[in-house]
Structures are given as structure tokens and as C-alpha cells.
Amino acid sequence: MAKPDLLASVVRNKSLLFRDAKASYETAAFGTLKLMPTGNPVDDQKRDYAAMGEMFMGDGPDFDTVMKTISKLEEMING
């Protein structure tokens, strides 16, 4: 990415100021970032996405297109 030091800075600030016990700050590094959901949450997200369809002005992208875009972004971020 264009500013690799920015990730380290965000991780440091988040871990100091907004610590969350569920977060794994020490693993937040390029090459290991996960954007794609796995397992049952995907089914839940697909239902949620369908339910919010009326929030789009016009036709929004279908769920599979959104997931493919997120997958490509994850690959790009992690190199």
C-alpha cells in the first residue's frame, strides 16, 4: 500500500485508546489482513444485505458481486 507505516500507527493508536478484547491488534499487518467473512456469518450477512436493499437509490450490486469485490480488495491489500 502507499503508506505502510499508517497501518502500524492506526494499530498502535487503536490498541492504546480504543482497546477491544476481541481484537487481535498484534496480527494486524499487511499479508495477514482478513476482510472476507467465513462460515455462517456469510449467510447472516447475505440476509442482512437483502433486507437493506430498499436503502439503495436504484439497484445496488448483488451480494456475490460485493463479496467478489471484497475478496479482490483483500488480495490487493495483502499483496
PDB file of C-alpha atoms in Angstrom:
ATOM      1  CA  MET A   1       0.000   0.000   0.000  1.00  0.00           C
ATOM      2  CA  ALA A   2       1.074   3.589  -0.435  1.00  0.00           C
ATOM      3  CA  LYS A   3       1.619   4.286   3.293  1.00  0.00           C
ATOM      4  CA  PRO A   4       2.600   1.079   5.101  1.00  0.00           C
ATOM      5  CA  ASP A   5       3.545   2.970   8.276  1.00  0.00           C
ATOM      6  CA  LEU A   6      -0.018   4.236   8.539  1.00  0.00           C
ATOM      7  CA  LEU A   7      -1.324   0.756   9.406  1.00  0.00           C
ATOM      8  CA  ALA A   8       1.171   0.442  12.260  1.00  0.00           C
ATOM      9  CA  SER A   9       0.171   3.879  13.531  1.00  0.00           C
ATOM     10  CA  VAL A  10      -3.551   3.053  13.423  1.00  0.00           C
ATOM     11  CA  VAL A  11      -2.953  -0.269  15.205  1.00  0.00           C
ATOM     12  CA  ARG A  12      -0.883   1.431  17.904  1.00  0.00           C
ATOM     13  CA  ASN A  13      -3.454   4.187  18.498  1.00  0.00           C
ATOM     14  CA  LYS A  14      -6.406   1.795  18.437  1.00  0.00           C
ATOM     15  CA  SER A  15      -4.750  -0.578  20.906  1.00  0.00           C
ATOM     16  CA  LEU A  16      -3.947   2.280  23.298  1.00  0.00           C
ATOM     17  CA  LEU A  17      -7.067   4.432  23.045  1.00  0.00           C
ATOM     18  CA  PHE A  18      -9.879   2.110  21.981  1.00  0.00           C
ATOM     19  CA  ARG A  19      -8.786  -1.351  23.119  1.00  0.00           C
ATOM     20  CA  ASP A  20     -11.224  -4.172  22.357  1.00  0.00           C
ATOM     21  CA  ALA A  21     -10.629  -7.584  23.914  1.00  0.00           C
ATOM     22  CA  LYS A  22     -11.990  -9.294  20.775  1.00  0.00           C
ATOM     23  CA  ALA A  23      -9.464  -7.593  18.501  1.00  0.00           C
ATOM     24  CA  SER A  24      -6.103  -9.118  17.668  1.00  0.00           C
ATOM     25  CA  TYR A  25      -4.057  -5.975  17.145  1.00  0.00           C
ATOM     26  CA  GLU A  26      -0.716  -7.769  17.074  1.00  0.00           C
ATOM     27  CA  THR A  27      -1.764  -9.669  13.941  1.00  0.00           C
ATOM     28  CA  ALA A  28      -2.837  -6.559  12.005  1.00  0.00           C
ATOM     29  CA  ALA A  29      -0.128  -6.470   9.356  1.00  0.00           C
ATOM     30  CA  PHE A  30      -0.036  -6.449   5.576  1.00  0.00           C
ATOM     31  CA  GLY A  31      -0.138 -10.001   4.312  1.00  0.00           C
ATOM     32  CA  THR A  32      -2.419 -11.193   7.124  1.00  0.00           C
ATOM     33  CA  LEU A  33      -5.447  -8.872   6.979  1.00  0.00           C
ATOM     34  CA  LYS A  34      -8.801 -10.637   6.539  1.00  0.00           C
ATOM     35  CA  LEU A  35     -11.751  -8.816   5.011  1.00  0.00           C
ATOM     36  CA  MET A  36     -13.773 -11.799   3.812  1.00  0.00           C
ATOM     37  CA  PRO A  37     -16.213 -13.367   6.265  1.00  0.00           C
ATOM     38  CA  THR A  38     -16.176 -17.123   6.696  1.00  0.00           C
ATOM     39  CA  GLY A  39     -18.667 -19.710   7.907  1.00  0.00           C
ATOM     40  CA  ASN A  40     -22.233 -18.958   8.974  1.00  0.00           C
ATOM     41  CA  PRO A  41     -21.762 -15.184   9.232  1.00  0.00           C
ATOM     42  CA  VAL A  42     -21.836 -15.133   5.417  1.00  0.00           C
ATOM     43  CA  ASP A  43     -25.422 -16.418   5.460  1.00  0.00           C
ATOM     44  CA  ASP A  44     -26.379 -13.801   8.051  1.00  0.00           C
ATOM     45  CA  GLN A  45     -24.725 -11.048   6.032  1.00  0.00           C
ATOM     46  CA  LYS A  46     -26.441 -12.172   2.848  1.00  0.00           C
ATOM     47  CA  ARG A  47     -29.835 -11.933   4.584  1.00  0.00           C
ATOM     48  CA  ASP A  48     -28.969  -8.529   6.064  1.00  0.00           C
ATOM     49  CA  TYR A  49     -27.816  -7.263   2.670  1.00  0.00           C
ATOM     50  CA  ALA A  50     -31.067  -8.395   1.040  1.00  0.00           C
ATOM     51  CA  ALA A  51     -33.092  -6.729   3.801  1.00  0.00           C
ATOM     52  CA  MET A  52     -31.360  -3.379   3.298  1.00  0.00           C
ATOM     53  CA  GLY A  53     -31.939  -3.363  -0.471  1.00  0.00           C
ATOM     54  CA  GLU A  54     -34.511  -0.583  -0.200  1.00  0.00           C
ATOM     55  CA  MET A  55     -31.804   1.706   1.205  1.00  0.00           C
ATOM     56  CA  PHE A  56     -30.097   1.873  -2.207  1.00  0.00           C
ATOM     57  CA  MET A  57     -31.114   4.559  -4.657  1.00  0.00           C
ATOM     58  CA  GLY A  58     -31.685   2.318  -7.634  1.00  0.00           C
ATOM     59  CA  ASP A  59     -30.329  -1.178  -7.953  1.00  0.00           C
ATOM     60  CA  GLY A  60     -27.367  -1.958  -5.735  1.00  0.00           C
ATOM     61  CA  PRO A  61     -24.826  -4.623  -6.640  1.00  0.00           C
ATOM     62  CA  ASP A  62     -25.842  -8.185  -5.865  1.00  0.00           C
ATOM     63  CA  PHE A  63     -24.323  -9.823  -2.786  1.00  0.00           C
ATOM     64  CA  ASP A  64     -21.974 -12.084  -4.762  1.00  0.00           C
ATOM     65  CA  THR A  65     -20.545  -9.071  -6.600  1.00  0.00           C
ATOM     66  CA  VAL A  66     -19.935  -7.319  -3.282  1.00  0.00           C
ATOM     67  CA  MET A  67     -18.163 -10.412  -1.912  1.00  0.00           C
ATOM     68  CA  LYS A  68     -16.005 -10.741  -5.058  1.00  0.00           C
ATOM     69  CA  THR A  69     -15.022  -7.079  -4.769  1.00  0.00           C
ATOM     70  CA  ILE A  70     -14.092  -7.507  -1.098  1.00  0.00           C
ATOM     71  CA  SER A  71     -12.074 -10.614  -1.967  1.00  0.00           C
ATOM     72  CA  LYS A  72     -10.138  -8.718  -4.657  1.00  0.00           C
ATOM     73  CA  LEU A  73      -9.509  -5.870  -2.202  1.00  0.00           C
ATOM     74  CA  GLU A  74      -8.192  -8.337   0.391  1.00  0.00           C
ATOM     75  CA  GLU A  75      -5.805  -9.797  -2.207  1.00  0.00           C
ATOM     76  CA  MET A  76      -4.639  -6.316  -3.218  1.00  0.00           C
ATOM     77  CA  ILE A  77      -4.034  -5.227   0.387  1.00  0.00           C
ATOM     78  CA  ASN A  78      -2.124  -8.366   1.293  1.00  0.00           C
ATOM     79  CA  GLY A  79      -0.146  -8.488  -1.944  1.00  0.00           C
TER      80      GLY A  79
END
